[in-house]
mmCIF file of C-alpha atoms in Angstrom:
data_model
loop_
_atom_site.group_PDB
_atom_site.id
_atom_site.type_symbol
_atom_site.label_atom_id
_atom_site.label_comp_id
_atom_site.label_asym_id
_atom_site.label_seq_id
_atom_site.Cartn_x
_atom_site.Cartn_y
_atom_site.Cartn_z
ATOM 1 C CA MET A 275 0.934 29.421 -30.269
ATOM 2 C CA ALA A 276 -2.025 31.855 -29.567
ATOM 3 C CA GLY A 277 -4.188 29.556 -28.502
ATOM 4 C CA LYS A 278 -4.776 27.526 -25.128
ATOM 5 C CA ILE A 279 -5.191 24.043 -26.445
ATOM 6 C CA HIS A 280 -1.803 22.323 -28.323
ATOM 7 C CA ARG A 281 -2.537 21.768 -31.746
ATOM 8 C CA PRO A 282 -0.268 18.818 -33.285
ATOM 9 C CA ARG A 283 1.793 20.476 -36.186
ATOM 10 C CA PRO A 284 -0.492 20.833 -39.493
ATOM 11 C CA ASN A 285 0.542 18.096 -41.537
ATOM 12 C CA LYS A 286 -0.106 18.397 -45.351
ATOM 13 C CA ASP A 287 -0.116 14.909 -46.469
ATOM 14 C CA ARG A 288 -2.279 13.713 -43.552
ATOM 15 C CA LEU A 289 -4.931 11.217 -44.061
ATOM 16 C CA ARG A 290 -8.065 13.334 -45.332
ATOM 17 C CA ARG A 291 -10.797 10.583 -46.223
ATOM 18 C CA THR A 292 -13.298 12.800 -44.944
ATOM 19 C CA MET A 293 -13.965 16.656 -44.067
ATOM 20 C CA MET A 294 -17.157 17.435 -42.340
ATOM 21 C CA PHE A 295 -18.739 21.159 -42.466
ATOM 22 C CA MET A 296 -19.872 22.462 -39.593
ATOM 23 C CA ASN A 297 -21.086 26.159 -39.165
ATOM 24 C CA ALA A 298 -19.196 27.919 -37.259
ATOM 25 C CA GLN A 299 -22.245 29.920 -35.647
ATOM 26 C CA ARG A 300 -23.915 27.057 -34.499
ATOM 27 C CA PRO A 301 -22.570 26.312 -30.637
ATOM 28 C CA GLY A 302 -24.048 23.211 -30.550
ATOM 29 C CA LEU A 303 -22.321 21.719 -33.488
ATOM 30 C CA ILE A 304 -18.991 23.019 -33.144
ATOM 31 C CA LYS A 305 -18.726 21.237 -29.423
ATOM 32 C CA ASP A 306 -19.283 18.105 -30.704
ATOM 33 C CA ALA A 307 -17.566 17.946 -34.063
ATOM 34 C CA TYR A 308 -14.656 15.768 -33.079
ATOM 35 C CA ILE A 309 -17.019 12.889 -31.593
ATOM 36 C CA TYR A 310 -17.605 11.528 -34.842
ATOM 37 C CA GLY A 311 -14.568 10.335 -36.371
ATOM 38 C CA CYS A 312 -14.125 12.050 -39.238
ATOM 39 C CA ASP A 313 -10.524 13.135 -40.586
ATOM 40 C CA SER A 314 -10.892 16.449 -40.685
ATOM 41 C CA ILE A 315 -13.668 19.100 -39.826
ATOM 42 C CA MET A 316 -14.540 22.341 -41.663
ATOM 43 C CA LEU A 317 -16.049 25.336 -40.000
ATOM 44 C CA ASP A 318 -17.725 27.561 -42.160
ATOM 45 C CA LEU A 319 -17.558 31.004 -42.164
ATOM 46 C CA GLU A 320 -18.868 31.316 -45.778
ATOM 47 C CA ASP A 321 -22.339 30.131 -47.165
ATOM 48 C CA ALA A 322 -23.459 28.493 -43.757
ATOM 49 C CA VAL A 323 -23.192 32.071 -41.937
ATOM 50 C CA ALA A 324 -25.741 34.896 -42.714
ATOM 51 C CA VAL A 325 -24.439 38.289 -43.981
ATOM 52 C CA ASN A 326 -25.603 39.873 -40.695
ATOM 53 C CA GLN A 327 -23.597 37.275 -38.653
ATOM 54 C CA LYS A 328 -20.386 37.201 -40.017
ATOM 55 C CA ASP A 329 -18.734 38.899 -36.848
ATOM 56 C CA ALA A 330 -20.933 36.960 -34.526
ATOM 57 C CA ALA A 331 -19.495 33.579 -36.135
ATOM 58 C CA ARG A 332 -15.967 34.707 -35.623
ATOM 59 C CA PHE A 333 -16.258 35.066 -32.082
ATOM 60 C CA SER A 334 -17.412 31.701 -31.885
ATOM 61 C CA LEU A 335 -14.949 30.560 -33.806
ATOM 62 C CA TYR A 336 -12.450 31.683 -31.873
ATOM 63 C CA HIS A 337 -13.468 30.326 -28.449
ATOM 64 C CA ALA A 338 -14.004 26.911 -30.234
ATOM 65 C CA LEU A 339 -10.707 26.935 -31.603
ATOM 66 C CA THR A 340 -8.778 27.697 -28.170
ATOM 67 C CA THR A 341 -11.078 25.713 -25.667
ATOM 68 C CA VAL A 342 -12.173 22.989 -27.989
ATOM 69 C CA ASP A 343 -10.027 20.076 -28.019
ATOM 70 C CA TYR A 344 -10.225 18.556 -31.099
ATOM 71 C CA GLY A 345 -7.719 16.052 -30.617
ATOM 72 C CA ASP A 346 -6.153 14.001 -33.925
ATOM 73 C CA THR A 347 -9.167 15.433 -35.958
ATOM 74 C CA GLU A 348 -8.180 18.451 -38.605
ATOM 75 C CA VAL A 349 -9.536 21.654 -38.274
ATOM 76 C CA ILE A 350 -9.825 23.563 -41.306
ATOM 77 C CA VAL A 351 -11.807 26.944 -41.598
ATOM 78 C CA ARG A 352 -13.369 27.860 -44.525
ATOM 79 C CA ILE A 353 -13.359 31.677 -45.104
ATOM 80 C CA ASN A 354 -15.377 34.335 -46.833
ATOM 81 C CA GLY A 355 -14.338 34.722 -50.850
ATOM 82 C CA THR A 356 -11.730 37.237 -51.471
ATOM 83 C CA ASP A 357 -14.144 39.132 -53.409
ATOM 84 C CA THR A 358 -16.130 39.861 -49.879
ATOM 85 C CA GLU A 359 -15.099 42.864 -47.081
ATOM 86 C CA TYR A 360 -15.022 39.670 -45.008
ATOM 87 C CA TRP A 361 -12.228 37.437 -45.740
ATOM 88 C CA ARG A 362 -9.456 39.536 -44.207
ATOM 89 C CA GLU A 363 -10.603 39.177 -40.634
ATOM 90 C CA ASP A 364 -12.042 36.124 -41.429
ATOM 91 C CA VAL A 365 -7.856 35.143 -41.702
ATOM 92 C CA ARG A 366 -6.886 37.085 -38.363
ATOM 93 C CA VAL A 367 -9.335 34.702 -36.535
ATOM 94 C CA CYS A 368 -8.382 31.430 -38.122
ATOM 95 C CA VAL A 369 -4.408 32.413 -37.735
ATOM 96 C CA ALA A 370 -5.150 33.513 -33.896
ATOM 97 C CA GLY A 371 -7.145 30.748 -32.679
ATOM 98 C CA GLY A 372 -4.518 28.121 -34.356
ATOM 99 C CA ALA A 373 -6.482 26.549 -37.126
ATOM 100 C CA ASP A 374 -5.055 23.620 -39.155
ATOM 101 C CA GLY A 375 -6.036 25.297 -42.317
ATOM 102 C CA ILE A 376 -8.029 27.414 -44.448
ATOM 103 C CA ARG A 377 -10.078 26.529 -47.191
ATOM 104 C CA ILE A 378 -10.391 29.299 -49.664
ATOM 105 C CA PRO A 379 -13.599 29.426 -51.691
ATOM 106 C CA LYS A 380 -14.476 29.971 -55.332
ATOM 107 C CA CYS A 381 -10.951 29.953 -56.145
ATOM 108 C CA GLU A 382 -10.310 30.578 -59.883
ATOM 109 C CA SER A 383 -6.677 31.585 -59.829
ATOM 110 C CA ALA A 384 -3.113 31.889 -58.252
ATOM 111 C CA GLU A 385 -2.991 35.053 -57.699
ATOM 112 C CA GLN A 386 -6.073 34.651 -55.144
ATOM 113 C CA VAL A 387 -3.935 32.108 -53.346
ATOM 114 C CA LYS A 388 -1.171 34.517 -53.249
ATOM 115 C CA GLU A 389 -3.255 36.868 -51.853
ATOM 116 C CA VAL A 390 -4.553 34.770 -49.063
ATOM 117 C CA GLU A 391 -1.242 33.566 -48.448
ATOM 118 C CA ALA A 392 0.022 37.336 -47.791
ATOM 119 C CA ALA A 393 -2.785 37.843 -45.343
ATOM 120 C CA VAL A 394 -1.783 34.344 -43.682
ATOM 121 C CA GLU A 395 1.808 35.565 -43.115
ATOM 122 C CA GLU A 396 0.942 38.601 -41.727
ATOM 123 C CA ALA A 397 -1.647 37.363 -39.249
ATOM 124 C CA GLU A 398 1.186 34.292 -38.222
ATOM 125 C CA ARG A 399 3.817 37.536 -37.264
ATOM 126 C CA GLU A 400 0.780 39.568 -35.771
ATOM 127 C CA PHE A 401 -0.212 36.585 -33.142
ATOM 128 C CA GLY A 402 3.396 35.263 -32.982
ATOM 129 C CA VAL A 403 2.514 31.746 -35.192
ATOM 130 C CA GLU A 404 5.327 30.058 -36.465
ATOM 131 C CA VAL A 405 5.193 31.205 -40.237
ATOM 132 C CA GLY A 406 4.215 28.544 -42.174
ATOM 133 C CA TRP A 407 2.221 26.765 -40.025
ATOM 134 C CA THR A 408 -1.131 27.373 -41.275
ATOM 135 C CA LEU A 409 -2.121 25.407 -44.209
ATOM 136 C CA LEU A 410 -4.081 26.112 -47.250
ATOM 137 C CA MET A 411 -6.815 24.480 -49.368
ATOM 138 C CA ALA A 412 -8.450 25.692 -52.826
ATOM 139 C CA ALA A 413 -12.040 25.078 -53.434
ATOM 140 C CA LEU A 414 -12.863 25.224 -57.287
ATOM 141 C CA GLU A 415 -16.414 26.178 -57.635
ATOM 142 C CA SER A 416 -16.639 27.340 -61.328
ATOM 143 C CA PRO A 417 -15.153 26.184 -65.015
ATOM 144 C CA LEU A 418 -12.001 28.648 -64.670
ATOM 145 C CA GLY A 419 -11.258 27.292 -61.089
ATOM 146 C CA ILE A 420 -10.899 24.027 -62.907
ATOM 147 C CA MET A 421 -8.918 25.319 -65.720
ATOM 148 C CA ASN A 422 -6.288 26.746 -63.227
ATOM 149 C CA ALA A 423 -6.384 23.848 -61.398
ATOM 150 C CA TYR A 424 -2.655 23.128 -61.684
ATOM 151 C CA GLU A 425 -1.585 27.028 -61.271
ATOM 152 C CA ILE A 426 -3.420 27.407 -57.932
ATOM 153 C CA CYS A 427 -2.305 23.825 -56.616
ATOM 154 C CA THR A 428 1.064 24.860 -57.079
ATOM 155 C CA ALA A 429 0.593 28.806 -55.928
ATOM 156 C CA SER A 430 2.268 28.342 -52.485
ATOM 157 C CA ASP A 431 4.154 25.703 -50.280
ATOM 158 C CA ARG A 432 1.258 25.805 -47.928
ATOM 159 C CA MET A 433 -1.378 24.230 -49.953
ATOM 160 C CA LEU A 434 -2.875 20.683 -48.845
ATOM 161 C CA GLY A 435 -4.569 20.162 -52.102
ATOM 162 C CA CYS A 436 -7.951 21.101 -53.725
ATOM 163 C CA ALA A 437 -11.835 20.325 -53.641
ATOM 164 C CA ILE A 438 -14.645 20.567 -56.134
ATOM 165 C CA SER A 439 -17.766 22.282 -54.968
ATOM 166 C CA GLY A 440 -20.231 20.487 -56.764
ATOM 167 C CA GLY A 441 -23.060 23.428 -56.025
ATOM 168 C CA ASP A 442 -21.774 26.118 -57.703
ATOM 169 C CA PHE A 443 -19.840 24.238 -60.660
ATOM 170 C CA ARG A 444 -23.160 22.805 -61.684
ATOM 171 C CA THR A 445 -24.753 26.016 -61.198
ATOM 172 C CA SER A 446 -22.471 27.500 -63.772
ATOM 173 C CA MET A 447 -22.550 24.959 -66.232
ATOM 174 C CA ARG A 448 -26.355 25.095 -66.455
ATOM 175 C CA VAL A 449 -26.657 21.069 -65.250
ATOM 176 C CA GLN A 450 -28.411 19.333 -62.662
ATOM 177 C CA ILE A 451 -26.701 16.434 -60.384
ATOM 178 C CA GLU A 452 -27.129 12.718 -62.262
ATOM 179 C CA PRO A 453 -26.960 9.708 -61.123
ATOM 180 C CA ASP A 454 -23.690 8.624 -62.444
ATOM 181 C CA GLY A 455 -22.291 12.057 -62.246
ATOM 182 C CA ILE A 456 -21.314 12.747 -65.857
ATOM 183 C CA GLU A 457 -22.142 16.394 -65.562
ATOM 184 C CA ILE A 458 -18.969 16.793 -63.299
ATOM 185 C CA ASN A 459 -16.958 14.286 -65.000
ATOM 186 C CA THR A 460 -14.497 16.070 -66.694
ATOM 187 C CA ALA A 461 -14.066 18.502 -64.272
ATOM 188 C CA ARG A 462 -13.472 15.807 -61.433
ATOM 189 C CA SER A 463 -11.085 14.124 -63.796
ATOM 190 C CA MET A 464 -8.842 17.468 -64.953
ATOM 191 C CA MET A 465 -8.958 18.365 -61.004
ATOM 192 C CA LEU A 466 -7.087 14.578 -60.127
ATOM 193 C CA LEU A 467 -4.929 15.172 -62.872
ATOM 194 C CA ALA A 468 -3.989 19.039 -61.692
ATOM 195 C CA ALA A 469 -3.836 17.803 -58.209
ATOM 196 C CA ARG A 470 -1.662 14.653 -58.580
ATOM 197 C CA ALA A 471 0.555 16.704 -61.278
ATOM 198 C CA ALA A 472 1.420 19.311 -58.561
ATOM 199 C CA GLY A 473 1.584 16.980 -56.088
ATOM 200 C CA VAL A 474 -1.344 17.788 -53.274
ATOM 201 C CA GLN A 475 -4.478 15.941 -52.337
ATOM 202 C CA CYS A 476 -7.736 15.891 -53.883
ATOM 203 C CA LEU A 477 -11.374 16.185 -52.539
ATOM 204 C CA ASP A 478 -14.742 15.566 -53.928
ATOM 205 C CA THR A 479 -17.511 18.082 -53.139
ATOM 206 C CA MET A 480 -20.290 16.892 -50.655
ATOM 207 C CA TYR A 481 -23.359 14.791 -51.403
ATOM 208 C CA PRO A 482 -26.488 17.033 -50.979
ATOM 209 C CA ASN A 483 -29.653 14.479 -51.177
ATOM 210 C CA LEU A 484 -28.531 13.205 -47.250
ATOM 211 C CA ASP A 485 -32.039 10.535 -47.621
ATOM 212 C CA ASP A 486 -30.516 8.837 -50.773
ATOM 213 C CA GLU A 487 -28.133 6.569 -49.089
ATOM 214 C CA GLU A 488 -27.895 4.501 -52.426
ATOM 215 C CA GLY A 489 -27.183 7.765 -54.334
ATOM 216 C CA PHE A 490 -24.562 8.766 -51.643
ATOM 217 C CA ARG A 491 -22.677 5.273 -51.886
ATOM 218 C CA ARG A 492 -22.518 5.229 -55.925
ATOM 219 C CA GLU A 493 -20.697 8.808 -55.509
ATOM 220 C CA VAL A 494 -18.766 7.625 -53.233
ATOM 221 C CA ASP A 495 -17.961 4.289 -55.286
ATOM 222 C CA LEU A 496 -17.369 6.479 -58.552
ATOM 223 C CA ILE A 497 -14.456 8.643 -56.742
ATOM 224 C CA VAL A 498 -12.667 5.816 -55.164
ATOM 225 C CA ARG A 499 -12.360 4.448 -58.320
ATOM 226 C CA MET A 500 -11.566 7.728 -60.102
ATOM 227 C CA GLY A 501 -8.440 8.061 -57.539
ATOM 228 C CA PHE A 502 -9.777 10.658 -55.030
ATOM 229 C CA ASP A 503 -8.265 11.097 -51.624
ATOM 230 C CA GLY A 504 -11.487 11.994 -50.011
ATOM 231 C CA LYS A 505 -15.067 13.245 -49.611
ATOM 232 C CA SER A 506 -16.581 16.462 -48.475
ATOM 233 C CA LEU A 507 -20.059 15.610 -46.148
ATOM 234 C CA ILE A 508 -22.426 17.202 -44.804
ATOM 235 C CA ASN A 509 -23.626 14.260 -42.086
ATOM 236 C CA PRO A 510 -21.895 12.166 -39.752
ATOM 237 C CA LYS A 511 -23.776 9.641 -41.006
ATOM 238 C CA GLN A 512 -22.208 9.800 -44.226
ATOM 239 C CA ILE A 513 -18.362 9.049 -42.584
ATOM 240 C CA ALA A 514 -18.448 5.248 -42.101
ATOM 241 C CA TYR A 515 -19.187 4.135 -45.628
ATOM 242 C CA VAL A 516 -16.136 6.794 -46.776
ATOM 243 C CA HIS A 517 -13.926 5.078 -44.698
ATOM 244 C CA GLU A 518 -14.656 1.562 -45.486
ATOM 245 C CA ARG A 519 -14.345 2.202 -49.053
ATOM 246 C CA LEU A 520 -10.985 4.609 -48.950
ATOM 247 C CA ALA A 521 -9.402 1.587 -46.907
ATOM 248 C CA PRO A 522 -7.244 -0.819 -48.604
ATOM 249 C CA THR A 523 -8.916 -4.747 -48.706
ATOM 250 C CA PRO A 524 -7.226 -7.380 -46.823
ATOM 251 C CA LYS A 525 -6.831 -9.218 -50.288
ATOM 252 C CA GLN A 526 -5.441 -5.500 -51.541
ATOM 253 C CA ILE A 527 -3.184 -5.916 -48.345
ATOM 254 C CA ALA A 528 -1.806 -9.345 -48.559
ATOM 255 C CA HIS A 529 -0.932 -9.236 -52.046
ATOM 256 C CA SER A 530 0.816 -5.684 -51.286
ATOM 257 C CA GLU A 531 2.928 -7.333 -48.838
ATOM 258 C CA LYS A 532 3.781 -10.255 -50.997
ATOM 259 C CA ILE A 533 5.115 -7.624 -53.917
ATOM 260 C CA VAL A 534 6.939 -5.293 -51.291
ATOM 261 C CA ARG A 535 8.489 -8.592 -49.573
ATOM 262 C CA SER A 536 9.494 -10.654 -52.845
ATOM 263 C CA CYS A 537 10.456 -6.871 -54.669
ATOM 264 C CA ARG A 538 13.033 -6.785 -51.573
ATOM 265 C CA GLU A 539 14.731 -10.338 -51.933
ATOM 266 C CA GLN A 540 14.595 -9.517 -55.777
ATOM 267 C CA ALA A 541 16.555 -6.233 -55.492
ATOM 268 C CA ASP A 542 19.320 -7.917 -53.142
ATOM 269 C CA ALA A 543 19.632 -10.541 -55.913
ATOM 270 C CA GLY A 544 19.780 -8.110 -58.451
ATOM 271 C CA VAL A 545 16.753 -8.753 -60.651
ATOM 272 C CA GLY A 546 14.709 -6.047 -61.861
ATOM 273 C CA VAL A 547 11.422 -7.279 -63.259
ATOM 274 C CA TYR A 548 9.887 -10.332 -62.245
ATOM 275 C CA VAL A 549 6.498 -12.446 -61.455
ATOM 276 C CA VAL A 550 4.196 -12.461 -58.551
ATOM 277 C CA ASP A 551 1.165 -14.794 -58.897
ATOM 278 C CA GLY A 552 1.586 -14.676 -62.825
ATOM 279 C CA LYS A 553 1.635 -10.620 -62.548
ATOM 280 C CA MET A 554 4.534 -9.124 -63.982
ATOM 281 C CA VAL A 555 6.075 -6.621 -61.156
ATOM 282 C CA ASP A 556 8.493 -3.781 -61.795
ATOM 283 C CA PRO A 557 9.158 -0.773 -59.739
ATOM 284 C CA PRO A 558 5.911 1.356 -60.309
ATOM 285 C CA PHE A 559 3.792 -2.008 -58.766
ATOM 286 C CA PHE A 560 6.238 -1.968 -55.790
ATOM 287 C CA ARG A 561 5.708 2.158 -55.061
ATOM 288 C CA GLU A 562 1.673 1.240 -55.499
ATOM 289 C CA ALA A 563 2.045 -1.945 -53.039
ATOM 290 C CA GLU A 564 4.244 0.463 -50.426
ATOM 291 C CA ARG A 565 1.743 3.317 -50.988
ATOM 292 C CA ILE A 566 -1.119 0.299 -49.972
ATOM 293 C CA ILE A 567 0.627 -0.764 -46.846
ATOM 294 C CA GLU A 568 1.014 2.803 -45.646
ATOM 295 C CA LEU A 569 -2.509 3.922 -46.277
ATOM 296 C CA ALA A 570 -3.606 0.474 -44.472
ATOM 297 C CA LYS A 571 -1.481 1.778 -41.537
ATOM 298 C CA LYS A 572 -2.839 5.057 -41.283
ATOM 299 C CA CYS A 573 -6.010 3.700 -41.646
ATOM 300 C CA GLY A 574 -5.785 1.447 -38.696
ATOM 301 C CA VAL A 575 -6.259 -2.138 -40.968
ATOM 302 C CA TYR A 576 -2.808 -3.185 -41.239
ATOM 303 C CA HIS A 577 -1.575 -5.681 -38.966
ATOM 304 C CA GLY A 578 1.124 -7.324 -40.321
ATOM 305 C CA ASP A 579 5.169 -6.427 -39.655
ATOM 306 C CA LEU A 580 6.485 -4.379 -42.709
ATOM 307 C CA MET B 371 -15.070 49.435 -23.770
ATOM 308 C CA VAL B 372 -18.095 52.015 -23.660
ATOM 309 C CA ILE B 373 -21.447 50.589 -24.249
ATOM 310 C CA GLU B 374 -22.461 53.055 -27.004
ATOM 311 C CA LYS B 375 -25.833 52.017 -27.856
ATOM 312 C CA THR B 376 -28.327 48.754 -27.519
ATOM 313 C CA ALA B 377 -26.469 45.648 -29.399
ATOM 314 C CA MET B 378 -28.011 41.718 -29.377
ATOM 315 C CA ALA B 379 -25.538 38.658 -30.144
ATOM 316 C CA GLY B 380 -26.384 34.945 -29.955
ATOM 317 C CA THR B 381 -30.068 33.227 -30.292
ATOM 318 C CA LEU B 382 -32.676 31.348 -28.197
ATOM 319 C CA GLU B 383 -31.389 27.854 -30.056
ATOM 320 C CA SER B 384 -30.067 25.376 -27.554
ATOM 321 C CA SER B 385 -26.425 25.327 -26.422
ATOM 322 C CA ASP B 386 -26.814 28.943 -26.914
ATOM 323 C CA ALA B 387 -27.215 32.098 -25.482
ATOM 324 C CA GLN B 388 -28.778 35.757 -26.426
ATOM 325 C CA VAL B 389 -27.006 38.680 -24.753
ATOM 326 C CA THR B 390 -28.261 42.369 -24.835
ATOM 327 C CA VAL B 391 -26.004 45.166 -23.725
ATOM 328 C CA SER B 392 -27.502 48.587 -23.532
ATOM 329 C CA PRO B 393 -25.817 51.828 -22.087
ATOM 330 C CA ALA B 394 -26.533 52.673 -18.235
ATOM 331 C CA ASP B 395 -24.967 54.796 -15.823
ATOM 332 C CA THR B 396 -24.250 51.567 -13.355
ATOM 333 C CA LEU B 397 -23.566 48.095 -14.455
ATOM 334 C CA GLU B 398 -26.332 45.494 -14.138
ATOM 335 C CA ILE B 399 -26.527 41.840 -14.877
ATOM 336 C CA VAL B 400 -29.336 40.278 -15.645
ATOM 337 C CA ILE B 401 -29.530 36.282 -16.393
ATOM 338 C CA GLU B 402 -32.088 34.236 -17.073
ATOM 339 C CA SER B 403 -31.717 30.450 -17.651
ATOM 340 C CA SER B 404 -33.509 27.171 -17.447
ATOM 341 C CA VAL B 405 -30.182 25.792 -15.136
ATOM 342 C CA ILE B 406 -29.897 29.079 -13.051
ATOM 343 C CA ASN B 407 -29.937 26.956 -9.777
ATOM 344 C CA GLN B 408 -27.278 24.665 -11.027
ATOM 345 C CA TYR B 409 -25.342 26.862 -12.979
ATOM 346 C CA GLY B 410 -26.478 30.741 -12.396
ATOM 347 C CA ARG B 411 -23.307 31.443 -10.064
ATOM 348 C CA GLN B 412 -20.865 29.645 -13.192
ATOM 349 C CA ILE B 413 -22.602 32.206 -15.623
ATOM 350 C CA LYS B 414 -22.577 35.245 -14.113
ATOM 351 C CA GLN B 415 -19.104 34.914 -12.979
ATOM 352 C CA THR B 416 -17.862 34.164 -16.478
ATOM 353 C CA VAL B 417 -20.342 37.303 -17.927
ATOM 354 C CA VAL B 418 -18.342 39.459 -15.273
ATOM 355 C CA GLU B 419 -15.047 38.544 -15.906
ATOM 356 C CA THR B 420 -15.745 39.017 -19.876
ATOM 357 C CA LEU B 421 -16.638 42.230 -19.407
ATOM 358 C CA GLY B 422 -13.927 42.766 -17.054
ATOM 359 C CA ARG B 423 -11.453 42.151 -19.835
ATOM 360 C CA LEU B 424 -13.011 44.292 -22.368
ATOM 361 C CA GLY B 425 -13.107 47.331 -19.785
ATOM 362 C CA VAL B 426 -17.163 47.702 -19.437
ATOM 363 C CA GLU B 427 -17.183 49.338 -16.310
ATOM 364 C CA SER B 428 -21.419 50.363 -16.716
ATOM 365 C CA GLY B 429 -24.287 49.033 -18.705
ATOM 366 C CA LEU B 430 -27.054 46.873 -18.749
ATOM 367 C CA VAL B 431 -26.251 43.416 -19.706
ATOM 368 C CA SER B 432 -29.200 40.809 -20.277
ATOM 369 C CA VAL B 433 -28.222 37.267 -20.761
ATOM 370 C CA VAL B 434 -30.889 34.316 -22.025
ATOM 371 C CA ASP B 435 -28.970 31.475 -21.381
ATOM 372 C CA LYS B 436 -30.005 28.277 -23.365
ATOM 373 C CA GLY B 437 -27.671 25.932 -21.818
ATOM 374 C CA ALA B 438 -24.424 27.575 -23.489
ATOM 375 C CA LEU B 439 -20.913 26.443 -22.721
ATOM 376 C CA ASP B 440 -18.474 28.887 -21.198
ATOM 377 C CA CYS B 441 -16.936 29.483 -24.364
ATOM 378 C CA THR B 442 -20.146 30.192 -26.429
ATOM 379 C CA LEU B 443 -21.209 32.492 -23.610
ATOM 380 C CA LYS B 444 -17.928 34.594 -23.778
ATOM 381 C CA ALA B 445 -18.464 34.849 -27.701
ATOM 382 C CA ARG B 446 -22.161 36.402 -27.002
ATOM 383 C CA VAL B 447 -20.770 38.819 -24.713
ATOM 384 C CA GLU B 448 -17.977 40.164 -26.423
ATOM 385 C CA CYS B 449 -20.098 40.073 -29.953
ATOM 386 C CA ALA B 450 -22.654 42.295 -28.089
ATOM 387 C CA VAL B 451 -20.439 44.550 -26.683
ATOM 388 C CA PHE B 452 -18.315 45.030 -29.876
ATOM 389 C CA ARG B 453 -21.363 45.361 -31.641
ATOM 390 C CA SER B 454 -22.718 47.947 -29.407
ATOM 391 C CA CYS B 455 -19.485 49.869 -30.505
ATOM 392 C CA ASP B 456 -19.930 49.377 -34.154
ATOM 393 C CA ALA B 457 -16.198 47.653 -33.801
ATOM 394 C CA SER B 458 -17.096 44.110 -34.563
ATOM 395 C CA MET B 459 -16.344 43.589 -37.795
ATOM 396 C CA GLU B 460 -12.377 43.649 -38.175
ATOM 397 C CA ASN B 461 -9.223 44.440 -36.168
ATOM 398 C CA ILE B 462 -10.631 42.612 -33.138
ATOM 399 C CA PRO B 463 -7.936 41.726 -30.648
ATOM 400 C CA TRP B 464 -7.935 37.939 -30.798
ATOM 401 C CA GLY B 465 -5.820 36.919 -28.074
ATOM 402 C CA GLY B 466 -5.710 40.257 -26.380
ATOM 403 C CA VAL B 467 -8.652 41.059 -24.302
ATOM 404 C CA ILE B 468 -10.703 38.186 -26.273
ATOM 405 C CA GLN B 469 -9.194 35.357 -24.863
#
């Protein structure tokens, strides 16, 4: 590895409940990023960095990546769009610095993903990083990006998932943010279907109104019910609620444990479908119960012995 | 590298440093910092080492430090020098002289 800090191998399927944006150009921010306890941080070379500071941001980023120990916090870098003159050098610095993953902004096609992947592989060879180390994710910010979500999510083995970017998407749809999310409901749903079909993770957009705690919670409740894996954030104070809402409840855990245990017994006895607490249980319930237990373990809220 | 023209990098925000480099016949380093008594020597050492890696042998290097970490200081010095050579935008030797 090129970096001085030893990073654990990037894991496509790790927990990504919260991904917090950080301006890669602001030294005061990036050095403290990991202490907040979000699952991933996203160091931004794109919109947060003025056009005349793109070069400076890369120097800061390189040294942050190679000297700050982010521990278990995943480090993703948002590069500039593939329609700019900046993104190729962004890829070089990400790979040389040992970033866990690269977020492709304004992604609209599988070709864009493949173009970035080729540049990443070239950089991995240049800097002596194991080929395949660096993960990719796509930010879908336009109707075309949403329409092509499945092709985008399956364009590379490195893809960890996709995220919708609400600001740009709403602009292209000529709508404003609504309390119930109706304006991007279809896009969220289509992206979720595509991500699940592709077997990758699906992350929601950030909530822009920092002082509107009620609105933020309403949006988190919505995306948790819809089935998102996590959410982009812009402030550490937003982390706790997302983690709380995405963790399985004690009731869910107890029920899942019961299903997993009974199912093992029934399977030993050769029974397929049976009843737990008055509800029919068959293989899909068993898989869901196992997933809940796994998630509870990853969230640190499981204290049983399964 | 040879400092070809005046160039600047960094800001005067807290935790940052603003570095200005200009052409000169000899190497001169001027440091201004609110923590000069405590960290002046360390700041100077980082600047000297960074310039050494870049092969800068002459120039006026002025640093206004606002409590920057070592890694920030290095980034600002490097960026200013690369900017002075119009070489800051691509093909940076990450992990080479930048480390």
